[in-house]
Amino acid sequence: MSLFWRIFLLNAAVLVVAVLLLLGPVTVSTPVLFGEALVLIAGLVAMLVANAALLRIGLAPLQRLNRAMATADLLRPGHRTEVTGTGSIAELTTTFNAMLGRLEAERTTSAGRALSAQEAERRRIAQELHDEVGQTLTAVLLQLKHTADQVPQPARDDLHQAQEATRAGLDEIRRIARRLRPGVLEELGLHSALRALAAEFTTSRLGVTTHITPGLPRLDRATELVVYRVAQEALTNTARHSGGEAVEVHLRPLPSGGVSLIVRDDGRGLRSAPEGAGMRGMRERALLIDADLLLGAGPNGGTQVRLNVAGPRPEGRTESPG
């Protein structure tokens, strides 16, 4: 039972008992006249209505605070409860807003550290895949070729099949290493990295096109990495879940001097599916650079992921997630 109804029912019980006493042993006339009973009942109803209205007004800030607590989401920061009036409820609202601000700041800091550790681990794994597993498979390929040149024809065919399987495994290892560590991004920049990413996700059933507006402002390395990872996660979700056949990746300037990344597909859309780890990861990355991430339906259906990045900041002002 809510606080409002508890207080209201307690007050109502007191008033009802008072009226019963007036109608019973404590009364102005015996027997009770109809007019007196009518006046008392009308007075009781009026007092209950007035009591309910006053309690509703008085407890409205507490109800707003309760809704804010229930809907607070650290991945969507900036929402605060309006502080109205004075007294204990106003102090409680102010304290809650301050606590929410501290939690958002701590969440952003911890997410930045976690993503930095994640990027470092990705680089380490990609390096080991390239140096250890890749070199081992390359050596196996050379050995298979050398052996195939010296054995009779029936065994040579089997060795050629083993070569093809090993070569396919080596290509897959290199593809995984590129996803873990976007070397194109580090060497050639964001534009080339997005085009390479689109080519990587293009298959016989899914076409990915990129549209990059010339003259975009320069972004720091941390921002470029966030934009790349958001595009990568959006394309991964599209390839796995959308059921679409075409994806568009746009990188456009914003009037404010920033850039906007848009990944739009023609699939079945988000519908009522809850946000998974991939979407939460995109929101956490967006928070690191104070960007706005919008997930919803595209203009022609499907799903649209939009990342709006503010104007460029000097190098060193943002903690890099990599």
PDB file of C-alpha atoms in Angstrom:
ATOM      1  CA  MET A   1       0.000   0.000   0.000  1.00  0.00           C
ATOM      2  CA  SER A   2       1.357   3.395  -0.978  1.00  0.00           C
ATOM      3  CA  LEU A   3       2.133   6.107   1.534  1.00  0.00           C
ATOM      4  CA  PHE A   4      -0.753   8.180   0.193  1.00  0.00           C
ATOM      5  CA  TRP A   5      -3.358   5.522   0.887  1.00  0.00           C
ATOM      6  CA  ARG A   6      -1.971   4.668   4.290  1.00  0.00           C
ATOM      7  CA  ILE A   7      -2.199   8.270   5.435  1.00  0.00           C
ATOM      8  CA  PHE A   8      -5.568   8.748   3.788  1.00  0.00           C
ATOM      9  CA  LEU A   9      -7.108   5.619   5.327  1.00  0.00           C
ATOM     10  CA  LEU A  10      -5.801   6.524   8.771  1.00  0.00           C
ATOM     11  CA  ASN A  11      -7.331   9.964   8.524  1.00  0.00           C
ATOM     12  CA  ALA A  12     -10.535   8.509   7.115  1.00  0.00           C
ATOM     13  CA  ALA A  13     -10.780   6.022   9.994  1.00  0.00           C
ATOM     14  CA  VAL A  14     -10.505   8.835  12.520  1.00  0.00           C
ATOM     15  CA  LEU A  15     -13.177  10.874  10.780  1.00  0.00           C
ATOM     16  CA  VAL A  16     -15.505   7.894  10.412  1.00  0.00           C
ATOM     17  CA  VAL A  17     -15.197   7.068  14.107  1.00  0.00           C
ATOM     18  CA  ALA A  18     -15.921  10.693  14.969  1.00  0.00           C
ATOM     19  CA  VAL A  19     -19.054  10.715  12.842  1.00  0.00           C
ATOM     20  CA  LEU A  20     -20.228   7.388  14.311  1.00  0.00           C
ATOM     21  CA  LEU A  21     -19.848   8.807  17.772  1.00  0.00           C
ATOM     22  CA  LEU A  22     -21.919  11.812  16.779  1.00  0.00           C
ATOM     23  CA  LEU A  23     -24.562   9.537  15.295  1.00  0.00           C
ATOM     24  CA  GLY A  24     -24.511   7.264  18.330  1.00  0.00           C
ATOM     25  CA  PRO A  25     -24.007   8.121  21.997  1.00  0.00           C
ATOM     26  CA  VAL A  26     -22.618  11.582  21.339  1.00  0.00           C
ATOM     27  CA  THR A  27     -25.327  13.406  19.450  1.00  0.00           C
ATOM     28  CA  VAL A  28     -27.342  16.546  19.652  1.00  0.00           C
ATOM     29  CA  SER A  29     -30.685  14.792  19.528  1.00  0.00           C
ATOM     30  CA  THR A  30     -32.136  11.380  20.113  1.00  0.00           C
ATOM     31  CA  PRO A  31     -33.196   9.860  17.844  1.00  0.00           C
ATOM     32  CA  VAL A  32     -30.964  11.322  15.156  1.00  0.00           C
ATOM     33  CA  LEU A  33     -32.847  13.544  12.848  1.00  0.00           C
ATOM     34  CA  PHE A  34     -32.611  12.957   9.154  1.00  0.00           C
ATOM     35  CA  GLY A  35     -31.378  16.452   8.506  1.00  0.00           C
ATOM     36  CA  GLU A  36     -28.611  16.097  11.089  1.00  0.00           C
ATOM     37  CA  ALA A  37     -27.470  12.771   9.618  1.00  0.00           C
ATOM     38  CA  LEU A  38     -27.488  14.261   6.138  1.00  0.00           C
ATOM     39  CA  VAL A  39     -25.366  17.203   7.258  1.00  0.00           C
ATOM     40  CA  LEU A  40     -22.877  14.948   9.052  1.00  0.00           C
ATOM     41  CA  ILE A  41     -22.525  12.589   6.094  1.00  0.00           C
ATOM     42  CA  ALA A  42     -22.076  15.501   3.708  1.00  0.00           C
ATOM     43  CA  GLY A  43     -19.469  16.974   6.020  1.00  0.00           C
ATOM     44  CA  LEU A  44     -17.665  13.627   6.188  1.00  0.00           C
ATOM     45  CA  VAL A  45     -17.552  13.328   2.410  1.00  0.00           C
ATOM     46  CA  ALA A  46     -16.303  16.889   2.071  1.00  0.00           C
ATOM     47  CA  MET A  47     -13.555  16.309   4.649  1.00  0.00           C
ATOM     48  CA  LEU A  48     -12.457  13.093   2.945  1.00  0.00           C
ATOM     49  CA  VAL A  49     -12.303  14.757  -0.472  1.00  0.00           C
ATOM     50  CA  ALA A  50     -10.378  17.712   0.926  1.00  0.00           C
ATOM     51  CA  ASN A  51      -8.031  15.387   2.800  1.00  0.00           C
ATOM     52  CA  ALA A  52      -7.384  13.334  -0.360  1.00  0.00           C
ATOM     53  CA  ALA A  53      -6.721  16.448  -2.447  1.00  0.00           C
ATOM     54  CA  LEU A  54      -4.318  17.907   0.104  1.00  0.00           C
ATOM     55  CA  LEU A  55      -2.438  14.628   0.444  1.00  0.00           C
ATOM     56  CA  ARG A  56      -2.237  14.216  -3.327  1.00  0.00           C
ATOM     57  CA  ILE A  57      -0.754  17.695  -3.689  1.00  0.00           C
ATOM     58  CA  GLY A  58       1.583  17.290  -0.748  1.00  0.00           C
ATOM     59  CA  LEU A  59       2.916  13.902  -1.837  1.00  0.00           C
ATOM     60  CA  ALA A  60       3.227  14.721  -5.566  1.00  0.00           C
ATOM     61  CA  PRO A  61       7.002  15.491  -5.310  1.00  0.00           C
ATOM     62  CA  LEU A  62       7.536  12.144  -3.601  1.00  0.00           C
ATOM     63  CA  GLN A  63       5.672  10.361  -6.375  1.00  0.00           C
ATOM     64  CA  ARG A  64       7.773  12.133  -9.025  1.00  0.00           C
ATOM     65  CA  LEU A  65      10.909  11.106  -7.177  1.00  0.00           C
ATOM     66  CA  ASN A  66       9.686   7.514  -7.017  1.00  0.00           C
ATOM     67  CA  ARG A  67       9.074   7.461 -10.786  1.00  0.00           C
ATOM     68  CA  ALA A  68      12.528   8.933 -11.391  1.00  0.00           C
ATOM     69  CA  MET A  69      14.125   6.238  -9.237  1.00  0.00           C
ATOM     70  CA  ALA A  70      12.220   3.507 -11.071  1.00  0.00           C
ATOM     71  CA  THR A  71      13.150   4.779 -14.540  1.00  0.00           C
ATOM     72  CA  ALA A  72      16.738   5.950 -13.907  1.00  0.00           C
ATOM     73  CA  ASP A  73      19.149   4.500 -16.478  1.00  0.00           C
ATOM     74  CA  LEU A  74      22.853   5.266 -16.250  1.00  0.00           C
ATOM     75  CA  LEU A  75      23.229   4.557 -19.973  1.00  0.00           C
ATOM     76  CA  ARG A  76      20.842   7.451 -20.683  1.00  0.00           C
ATOM     77  CA  PRO A  77      22.230  10.190 -18.437  1.00  0.00           C
ATOM     78  CA  GLY A  78      21.043  13.720 -17.891  1.00  0.00           C
ATOM     79  CA  HIS A  79      17.516  13.116 -16.605  1.00  0.00           C
ATOM     80  CA  ARG A  80      16.842  14.824 -13.271  1.00  0.00           C
ATOM     81  CA  THR A  81      13.787  15.191 -11.040  1.00  0.00           C
ATOM     82  CA  GLU A  82      12.455  18.718 -10.678  1.00  0.00           C
ATOM     83  CA  VAL A  83      12.934  20.135  -7.184  1.00  0.00           C
ATOM     84  CA  THR A  84       9.757  21.908  -6.038  1.00  0.00           C
ATOM     85  CA  GLY A  85       8.988  23.610  -2.761  1.00  0.00           C
ATOM     86  CA  THR A  86      11.007  23.317   0.410  1.00  0.00           C
ATOM     87  CA  GLY A  87      11.298  20.872   3.248  1.00  0.00           C
ATOM     88  CA  SER A  88      12.364  17.276   3.590  1.00  0.00           C
ATOM     89  CA  ILE A  89      10.988  16.086   0.220  1.00  0.00           C
ATOM     90  CA  ALA A  90      12.837  18.853  -1.647  1.00  0.00           C
ATOM     91  CA  GLU A  91      16.031  17.956   0.210  1.00  0.00           C
ATOM     92  CA  LEU A  92      15.501  14.299  -0.636  1.00  0.00           C
ATOM     93  CA  THR A  93      15.018  15.148  -4.336  1.00  0.00           C
ATOM     94  CA  THR A  94      18.162  17.298  -4.370  1.00  0.00           C
ATOM     95  CA  THR A  95      20.159  14.521  -2.714  1.00  0.00           C
ATOM     96  CA  PHE A  96      18.861  11.973  -5.229  1.00  0.00           C
ATOM     97  CA  ASN A  97      19.815  14.201  -8.179  1.00  0.00           C
ATOM     98  CA  ALA A  98      23.319  14.661  -6.760  1.00  0.00           C
ATOM     99  CA  MET A  99      23.676  10.926  -6.148  1.00  0.00           C
ATOM    100  CA  LEU A 100      22.518  10.183  -9.713  1.00  0.00           C
ATOM    101  CA  GLY A 101      25.106  12.606 -11.066  1.00  0.00           C
ATOM    102  CA  ARG A 102      27.885  10.900  -9.108  1.00  0.00           C
ATOM    103  CA  LEU A 103      26.734   7.471 -10.272  1.00  0.00           C
ATOM    104  CA  GLU A 104      26.707   8.600 -13.909  1.00  0.00           C
ATOM    105  CA  ALA A 105      30.226  10.029 -13.602  1.00  0.00           C
ATOM    106  CA  GLU A 106      31.507   6.879 -11.888  1.00  0.00           C
ATOM    107  CA  ARG A 107      29.793   4.681 -14.468  1.00  0.00           C
ATOM    108  CA  THR A 108      31.402   6.606 -17.325  1.00  0.00           C
ATOM    109  CA  THR A 109      34.838   6.367 -15.683  1.00  0.00           C
ATOM    110  CA  SER A 110      34.541   2.662 -14.941  1.00  0.00           C
ATOM    111  CA  ALA A 111      33.170   1.952 -18.414  1.00  0.00           C
ATOM    112  CA  GLY A 112      36.125   3.804 -19.932  1.00  0.00           C
ATOM    113  CA  ARG A 113      38.574   1.718 -17.938  1.00  0.00           C
ATOM    114  CA  ALA A 114      36.763  -1.499 -18.813  1.00  0.00           C
ATOM    115  CA  LEU A 115      36.680  -0.664 -22.516  1.00  0.00           C
ATOM    116  CA  SER A 116      40.355   0.334 -22.429  1.00  0.00           C
ATOM    117  CA  ALA A 117      41.189  -3.038 -20.901  1.00  0.00           C
ATOM    118  CA  GLN A 118      38.966  -4.727 -23.475  1.00  0.00           C
ATOM    119  CA  GLU A 119      40.719  -2.998 -26.378  1.00  0.00           C
ATOM    120  CA  ALA A 120      44.133  -3.888 -24.931  1.00  0.00           C
ATOM    121  CA  GLU A 121      43.060  -7.522 -24.600  1.00  0.00           C
ATOM    122  CA  ARG A 122      41.752  -7.489 -28.163  1.00  0.00           C
ATOM    123  CA  ARG A 123      45.079  -6.188 -29.430  1.00  0.00           C
ATOM    124  CA  ARG A 124      46.959  -8.855 -27.471  1.00  0.00           C
ATOM    125  CA  ILE A 125      44.752 -11.678 -28.780  1.00  0.00           C
ATOM    126  CA  ALA A 126      44.940 -10.353 -32.354  1.00  0.00           C
ATOM    127  CA  GLN A 127      48.730 -10.166 -32.103  1.00  0.00           C
ATOM    128  CA  GLU A 128      48.957 -13.720 -30.794  1.00  0.00           C
ATOM    129  CA  LEU A 129      46.605 -14.995 -33.500  1.00  0.00           C
ATOM    130  CA  HIS A 130      48.719 -13.304 -36.144  1.00  0.00           C
ATOM    131  CA  ASP A 131      52.144 -14.181 -34.754  1.00  0.00           C
ATOM    132  CA  GLU A 132      51.545 -17.599 -33.230  1.00  0.00           C
ATOM    133  CA  VAL A 133      48.565 -19.301 -34.875  1.00  0.00           C
ATOM    134  CA  GLY A 134      49.016 -17.557 -38.231  1.00  0.00           C
ATOM    135  CA  GLN A 135      52.676 -18.436 -38.513  1.00  0.00           C
ATOM    136  CA  THR A 136      52.013 -22.009 -37.438  1.00  0.00           C
ATOM    137  CA  LEU A 137      49.320 -22.460 -40.090  1.00  0.00           C
ATOM    138  CA  THR A 138      51.602 -20.885 -42.681  1.00  0.00           C
ATOM    139  CA  ALA A 139      54.301 -23.391 -41.783  1.00  0.00           C
ATOM    140  CA  VAL A 140      51.757 -26.208 -42.057  1.00  0.00           C
ATOM    141  CA  LEU A 141      50.773 -24.973 -45.533  1.00  0.00           C
ATOM    142  CA  LEU A 142      54.395 -24.971 -46.683  1.00  0.00           C
ATOM    143  CA  GLN A 143      54.977 -28.441 -45.278  1.00  0.00           C
ATOM    144  CA  LEU A 144      51.827 -29.770 -46.957  1.00  0.00           C
ATOM    145  CA  LYS A 145      52.932 -28.307 -50.277  1.00  0.00           C
ATOM    146  CA  HIS A 146      56.400 -29.809 -49.930  1.00  0.00           C
ATOM    147  CA  THR A 147      54.941 -33.221 -49.064  1.00  0.00           C
ATOM    148  CA  ALA A 148      52.361 -33.073 -51.853  1.00  0.00           C
ATOM    149  CA  ASP A 149      55.118 -32.583 -54.417  1.00  0.00           C
ATOM    150  CA  GLN A 150      56.763 -35.855 -53.378  1.00  0.00           C
ATOM    151  CA  VAL A 151      53.891 -38.312 -52.944  1.00  0.00           C
ATOM    152  CA  PRO A 152      51.885 -40.305 -55.542  1.00  0.00           C
ATOM    153  CA  GLN A 153      48.797 -38.790 -57.139  1.00  0.00           C
ATOM    154  CA  PRO A 154      46.060 -40.361 -54.904  1.00  0.00           C
ATOM    155  CA  ALA A 155      47.707 -39.078 -51.728  1.00  0.00           C
ATOM    156  CA  ARG A 156      48.492 -35.766 -53.425  1.00  0.00           C
ATOM    157  CA  ASP A 157      44.772 -35.036 -53.897  1.00  0.00           C
ATOM    158  CA  ASP A 158      44.153 -35.601 -50.199  1.00  0.00           C
ATOM    159  CA  LEU A 159      47.029 -33.304 -49.301  1.00  0.00           C
ATOM    160  CA  HIS A 160      45.654 -30.624 -51.631  1.00  0.00           C
ATOM    161  CA  GLN A 161      42.324 -30.813 -49.791  1.00  0.00           C
ATOM    162  CA  ALA A 162      44.181 -30.481 -46.511  1.00  0.00           C
ATOM    163  CA  GLN A 163      45.972 -27.449 -47.958  1.00  0.00           C
ATOM    164  CA  GLU A 164      42.704 -25.785 -48.882  1.00  0.00           C
ATOM    165  CA  ALA A 165      41.218 -26.456 -45.451  1.00  0.00           C
ATOM    166  CA  THR A 166      44.336 -25.043 -43.782  1.00  0.00           C
ATOM    167  CA  ARG A 167      44.310 -21.997 -46.071  1.00  0.00           C
ATOM    168  CA  ALA A 168      40.633 -21.372 -45.237  1.00  0.00           C
ATOM    169  CA  GLY A 169      41.441 -21.615 -41.529  1.00  0.00           C
ATOM    170  CA  LEU A 170      44.313 -19.160 -41.966  1.00  0.00           C
ATOM    171  CA  ASP A 171      42.028 -16.698 -43.763  1.00  0.00           C
ATOM    172  CA  GLU A 172      39.490 -17.000 -40.944  1.00  0.00           C
ATOM    173  CA  ILE A 173      42.189 -16.380 -38.340  1.00  0.00           C
ATOM    174  CA  ARG A 174      43.282 -13.251 -40.204  1.00  0.00           C
ATOM    175  CA  ARG A 175      39.674 -12.057 -40.470  1.00  0.00           C
ATOM    176  CA  ILE A 176      39.150 -12.489 -36.719  1.00  0.00           C
ATOM    177  CA  ALA A 177      42.406 -10.685 -36.012  1.00  0.00           C
ATOM    178  CA  ARG A 178      41.317  -7.753 -38.203  1.00  0.00           C
ATOM    179  CA  ARG A 179      38.045  -7.481 -36.280  1.00  0.00           C
ATOM    180  CA  LEU A 180      39.834  -7.598 -32.962  1.00  0.00           C
ATOM    181  CA  ARG A 181      42.430  -5.035 -33.987  1.00  0.00           C
ATOM    182  CA  PRO A 182      41.374  -2.639 -36.765  1.00  0.00           C
ATOM    183  CA  GLY A 183      44.768  -2.075 -38.317  1.00  0.00           C
ATOM    184  CA  VAL A 184      43.218  -0.129 -41.201  1.00  0.00           C
ATOM    185  CA  LEU A 185      41.847   2.381 -38.703  1.00  0.00           C
ATOM    186  CA  GLU A 186      45.255   2.923 -37.147  1.00  0.00           C
ATOM    187  CA  GLU A 187      47.102   3.137 -40.452  1.00  0.00           C
ATOM    188  CA  LEU A 188      44.672   4.755 -42.920  1.00  0.00           C
ATOM    189  CA  GLY A 189      42.039   6.456 -40.783  1.00  0.00           C
ATOM    190  CA  LEU A 190      38.310   6.204 -40.164  1.00  0.00           C
ATOM    191  CA  HIS A 191      37.091   6.632 -43.741  1.00  0.00           C
ATOM    192  CA  SER A 192      39.149   3.753 -45.103  1.00  0.00           C
ATOM    193  CA  ALA A 193      38.331   1.629 -42.060  1.00  0.00           C
ATOM    194  CA  LEU A 194      34.575   2.062 -42.601  1.00  0.00           C
ATOM    195  CA  ARG A 195      34.904   1.127 -46.270  1.00  0.00           C
ATOM    196  CA  ALA A 196      36.955  -1.948 -45.362  1.00  0.00           C
ATOM    197  CA  LEU A 197      34.384  -2.865 -42.731  1.00  0.00           C
ATOM    198  CA  ALA A 198      31.578  -2.602 -45.270  1.00  0.00           C
ATOM    199  CA  ALA A 199      33.490  -4.810 -47.709  1.00  0.00           C
ATOM    200  CA  GLU A 200      34.075  -7.374 -44.968  1.00  0.00           C
ATOM    201  CA  PHE A 201      30.348  -7.654 -44.169  1.00  0.00           C
ATOM    202  CA  THR A 202      29.271  -7.732 -47.818  1.00  0.00           C
ATOM    203  CA  THR A 203      28.160 -11.233 -48.783  1.00  0.00           C
ATOM    204  CA  SER A 204      25.951 -12.871 -51.391  1.00  0.00           C
ATOM    205  CA  ARG A 205      22.855 -12.189 -49.267  1.00  0.00           C
ATOM    206  CA  LEU A 206      23.808  -8.864 -47.687  1.00  0.00           C
ATOM    207  CA  GLY A 207      24.993  -5.770 -49.516  1.00  0.00           C
ATOM    208  CA  VAL A 208      26.705  -2.979 -47.548  1.00  0.00           C
ATOM    209  CA  THR A 209      27.336   0.442 -49.082  1.00  0.00           C
ATOM    210  CA  THR A 210      29.166   3.408 -47.566  1.00  0.00           C
ATOM    211  CA  HIS A 211      28.369   7.084 -48.103  1.00  0.00           C
ATOM    212  CA  ILE A 212      31.013   9.395 -46.636  1.00  0.00           C
ATOM    213  CA  THR A 213      30.559  13.135 -47.087  1.00  0.00           C
ATOM    214  CA  PRO A 214      33.789  14.912 -48.106  1.00  0.00           C
ATOM    215  CA  GLY A 215      35.262  17.571 -45.863  1.00  0.00           C
ATOM    216  CA  LEU A 216      34.388  16.011 -42.525  1.00  0.00           C
ATOM    217  CA  PRO A 217      36.091  17.472 -39.436  1.00  0.00           C
ATOM    218  CA  ARG A 218      39.043  15.635 -37.952  1.00  0.00           C
ATOM    219  CA  LEU A 219      38.341  13.452 -34.943  1.00  0.00           C
ATOM    220  CA  ASP A 220      40.700  12.348 -32.213  1.00  0.00           C
ATOM    221  CA  ARG A 221      41.763   8.706 -32.063  1.00  0.00           C
ATOM    222  CA  ALA A 222      39.414   7.836 -29.192  1.00  0.00           C
ATOM    223  CA  THR A 223      36.415   9.212 -31.072  1.00  0.00           C
ATOM    224  CA  GLU A 224      37.387   7.438 -34.298  1.00  0.00           C
ATOM    225  CA  LEU A 225      37.662   4.147 -32.426  1.00  0.00           C
ATOM    226  CA  VAL A 226      34.211   4.626 -30.842  1.00  0.00           C
ATOM    227  CA  VAL A 227      32.650   5.439 -34.227  1.00  0.00           C
ATOM    228  CA  TYR A 228      34.311   2.394 -35.786  1.00  0.00           C
ATOM    229  CA  ARG A 229      33.223   0.035 -32.996  1.00  0.00           C
ATOM    230  CA  VAL A 230      29.628   1.312 -33.095  1.00  0.00           C
ATOM    231  CA  ALA A 231      29.524   0.751 -36.860  1.00  0.00           C
ATOM    232  CA  GLN A 232      31.041  -2.706 -36.406  1.00  0.00           C
ATOM    233  CA  GLU A 233      28.512  -3.714 -33.749  1.00  0.00           C
ATOM    234  CA  ALA A 234      25.598  -2.315 -35.776  1.00  0.00           C
ATOM    235  CA  LEU A 235      26.684  -4.274 -38.861  1.00  0.00           C
ATOM    236  CA  THR A 236      27.167  -7.405 -36.766  1.00  0.00           C
ATOM    237  CA  ASN A 237      23.622  -7.104 -35.379  1.00  0.00           C
ATOM    238  CA  THR A 238      22.269  -6.528 -38.878  1.00  0.00           C
ATOM    239  CA  ALA A 239      24.049  -9.566 -40.315  1.00  0.00           C
ATOM    240  CA  ARG A 240      22.892 -11.802 -37.460  1.00  0.00           C
ATOM    241  CA  HIS A 241      19.379 -10.652 -36.622  1.00  0.00           C
ATOM    242  CA  SER A 242      17.818  -8.253 -39.119  1.00  0.00           C
ATOM    243  CA  GLY A 243      17.111 -10.586 -42.005  1.00  0.00           C
ATOM    244  CA  GLY A 244      17.684  -7.661 -44.360  1.00  0.00           C
ATOM    245  CA  GLU A 245      19.407  -7.603 -47.716  1.00  0.00           C
ATOM    246  CA  ALA A 246      20.866  -4.077 -47.839  1.00  0.00           C
ATOM    247  CA  VAL A 247      22.683  -1.864 -45.337  1.00  0.00           C
ATOM    248  CA  GLU A 248      23.767   1.746 -45.710  1.00  0.00           C
ATOM    249  CA  VAL A 249      26.583   3.291 -43.687  1.00  0.00           C
ATOM    250  CA  HIS A 250      26.592   7.097 -43.714  1.00  0.00           C
ATOM    251  CA  LEU A 251      29.139   9.467 -42.206  1.00  0.00           C
ATOM    252  CA  ARG A 252      27.911  13.039 -42.387  1.00  0.00           C
ATOM    253  CA  PRO A 253      28.806  16.406 -40.873  1.00  0.00           C
ATOM    254  CA  LEU A 254      26.573  18.004 -38.245  1.00  0.00           C
ATOM    255  CA  PRO A 255      25.689  21.716 -38.192  1.00  0.00           C
ATOM    256  CA  SER A 256      27.344  21.936 -34.782  1.00  0.00           C
ATOM    257  CA  GLY A 257      30.702  20.920 -36.280  1.00  0.00           C
ATOM    258  CA  GLY A 258      30.585  17.251 -35.312  1.00  0.00           C
ATOM    259  CA  VAL A 259      29.816  14.144 -37.322  1.00  0.00           C
ATOM    260  CA  SER A 260      26.924  11.723 -37.489  1.00  0.00           C
ATOM    261  CA  LEU A 261      27.276   8.001 -38.156  1.00  0.00           C
ATOM    262  CA  ILE A 262      24.151   6.302 -39.487  1.00  0.00           C
ATOM    263  CA  VAL A 263      23.827   2.554 -40.052  1.00  0.00           C
ATOM    264  CA  ARG A 264      20.475   1.747 -41.672  1.00  0.00           C
ATOM    265  CA  ASP A 265      19.148  -1.614 -42.895  1.00  0.00           C
ATOM    266  CA  ASP A 266      15.960  -2.879 -44.566  1.00  0.00           C
ATOM    267  CA  GLY A 267      15.353  -5.767 -42.161  1.00  0.00           C
ATOM    268  CA  ARG A 268      12.528  -6.618 -39.804  1.00  0.00           C
ATOM    269  CA  GLY A 269      13.365  -3.862 -37.308  1.00  0.00           C
ATOM    270  CA  LEU A 270      13.797  -3.842 -33.560  1.00  0.00           C
ATOM    271  CA  ARG A 271      10.122  -4.467 -32.772  1.00  0.00           C
ATOM    272  CA  SER A 272       9.787  -5.134 -29.037  1.00  0.00           C
ATOM    273  CA  ALA A 273      13.085  -6.968 -28.590  1.00  0.00           C
ATOM    274  CA  PRO A 274      14.982  -5.960 -25.430  1.00  0.00           C
ATOM    275  CA  GLU A 275      18.383  -4.363 -25.744  1.00  0.00           C
ATOM    276  CA  GLY A 276      21.175  -6.920 -25.648  1.00  0.00           C
ATOM    277  CA  ALA A 277      24.808  -6.704 -24.663  1.00  0.00           C
ATOM    278  CA  GLY A 278      25.763  -5.304 -28.066  1.00  0.00           C
ATOM    279  CA  MET A 279      23.429  -2.320 -27.801  1.00  0.00           C
ATOM    280  CA  ARG A 280      24.456  -1.655 -24.209  1.00  0.00           C
ATOM    281  CA  GLY A 281      28.078  -1.762 -25.333  1.00  0.00           C
ATOM    282  CA  MET A 282      27.333   0.844 -28.009  1.00  0.00           C
ATOM    283  CA  ARG A 283      25.687   3.103 -25.414  1.00  0.00           C
ATOM    284  CA  GLU A 284      28.671   2.762 -23.076  1.00  0.00           C
ATOM    285  CA  ARG A 285      31.069   3.679 -25.865  1.00  0.00           C
ATOM    286  CA  ALA A 286      28.935   6.675 -26.817  1.00  0.00           C
ATOM    287  CA  LEU A 287      29.057   7.923 -23.225  1.00  0.00           C
ATOM    288  CA  LEU A 288      32.865   7.948 -23.323  1.00  0.00           C
ATOM    289  CA  ILE A 289      32.889  10.712 -25.930  1.00  0.00           C
ATOM    290  CA  ASP A 290      29.653  12.455 -24.833  1.00  0.00           C
ATOM    291  CA  ALA A 291      27.903  11.346 -28.009  1.00  0.00           C
ATOM    292  CA  ASP A 292      24.191  10.698 -28.491  1.00  0.00           C
ATOM    293  CA  LEU A 293      23.187   7.201 -29.593  1.00  0.00           C
ATOM    294  CA  LEU A 294      19.720   6.790 -31.090  1.00  0.00           C
ATOM    295  CA  LEU A 295      18.259   3.374 -31.891  1.00  0.00           C
ATOM    296  CA  GLY A 296      14.987   3.072 -33.733  1.00  0.00           C
ATOM    297  CA  ALA A 297      13.201   2.450 -36.996  1.00  0.00           C
ATOM    298  CA  GLY A 298      14.574   3.790 -40.234  1.00  0.00           C
ATOM    299  CA  PRO A 299      12.610   6.145 -42.518  1.00  0.00           C
ATOM    300  CA  ASN A 300      11.633   3.201 -44.743  1.00  0.00           C
ATOM    301  CA  GLY A 301      11.446   0.516 -42.069  1.00  0.00           C
ATOM    302  CA  GLY A 302      14.196  -1.690 -40.761  1.00  0.00           C
ATOM    303  CA  THR A 303      16.569  -0.533 -38.031  1.00  0.00           C
ATOM    304  CA  GLN A 304      18.588   2.642 -37.825  1.00  0.00           C
ATOM    305  CA  VAL A 305      21.526   3.260 -35.499  1.00  0.00           C
ATOM    306  CA  ARG A 306      22.555   6.909 -35.297  1.00  0.00           C
ATOM    307  CA  LEU A 307      25.598   8.197 -33.406  1.00  0.00           C
ATOM    308  CA  ASN A 308      25.856  11.985 -33.158  1.00  0.00           C
ATOM    309  CA  VAL A 309      29.335  13.101 -32.127  1.00  0.00           C
ATOM    310  CA  ALA A 310      29.960  16.635 -30.935  1.00  0.00           C
ATOM    311  CA  GLY A 311      32.582  18.901 -32.467  1.00  0.00           C
ATOM    312  CA  PRO A 312      36.214  17.805 -32.502  1.00  0.00           C
ATOM    313  CA  ARG A 313      38.185  18.085 -29.289  1.00  0.00           C
ATOM    314  CA  PRO A 314      41.937  18.472 -28.902  1.00  0.00           C
ATOM    315  CA  GLU A 315      44.011  15.315 -28.507  1.00  0.00           C
ATOM    316  CA  GLY A 316      44.423  14.281 -24.900  1.00  0.00           C
ATOM    317  CA  ARG A 317      41.138  15.741 -23.670  1.00  0.00           C
ATOM    318  CA  THR A 318      39.315  12.408 -23.881  1.00  0.00           C
ATOM    319  CA  GLU A 319      40.302   9.154 -22.207  1.00  0.00           C
ATOM    320  CA  SER A 320      40.877   6.709 -24.999  1.00  0.00           C
ATOM    321  CA  PRO A 321      39.074   3.359 -24.801  1.00  0.00           C
ATOM    322  CA  GLY A 322      42.018   1.849 -26.639  1.00  0.00           C
TER     323      GLY A 322
END
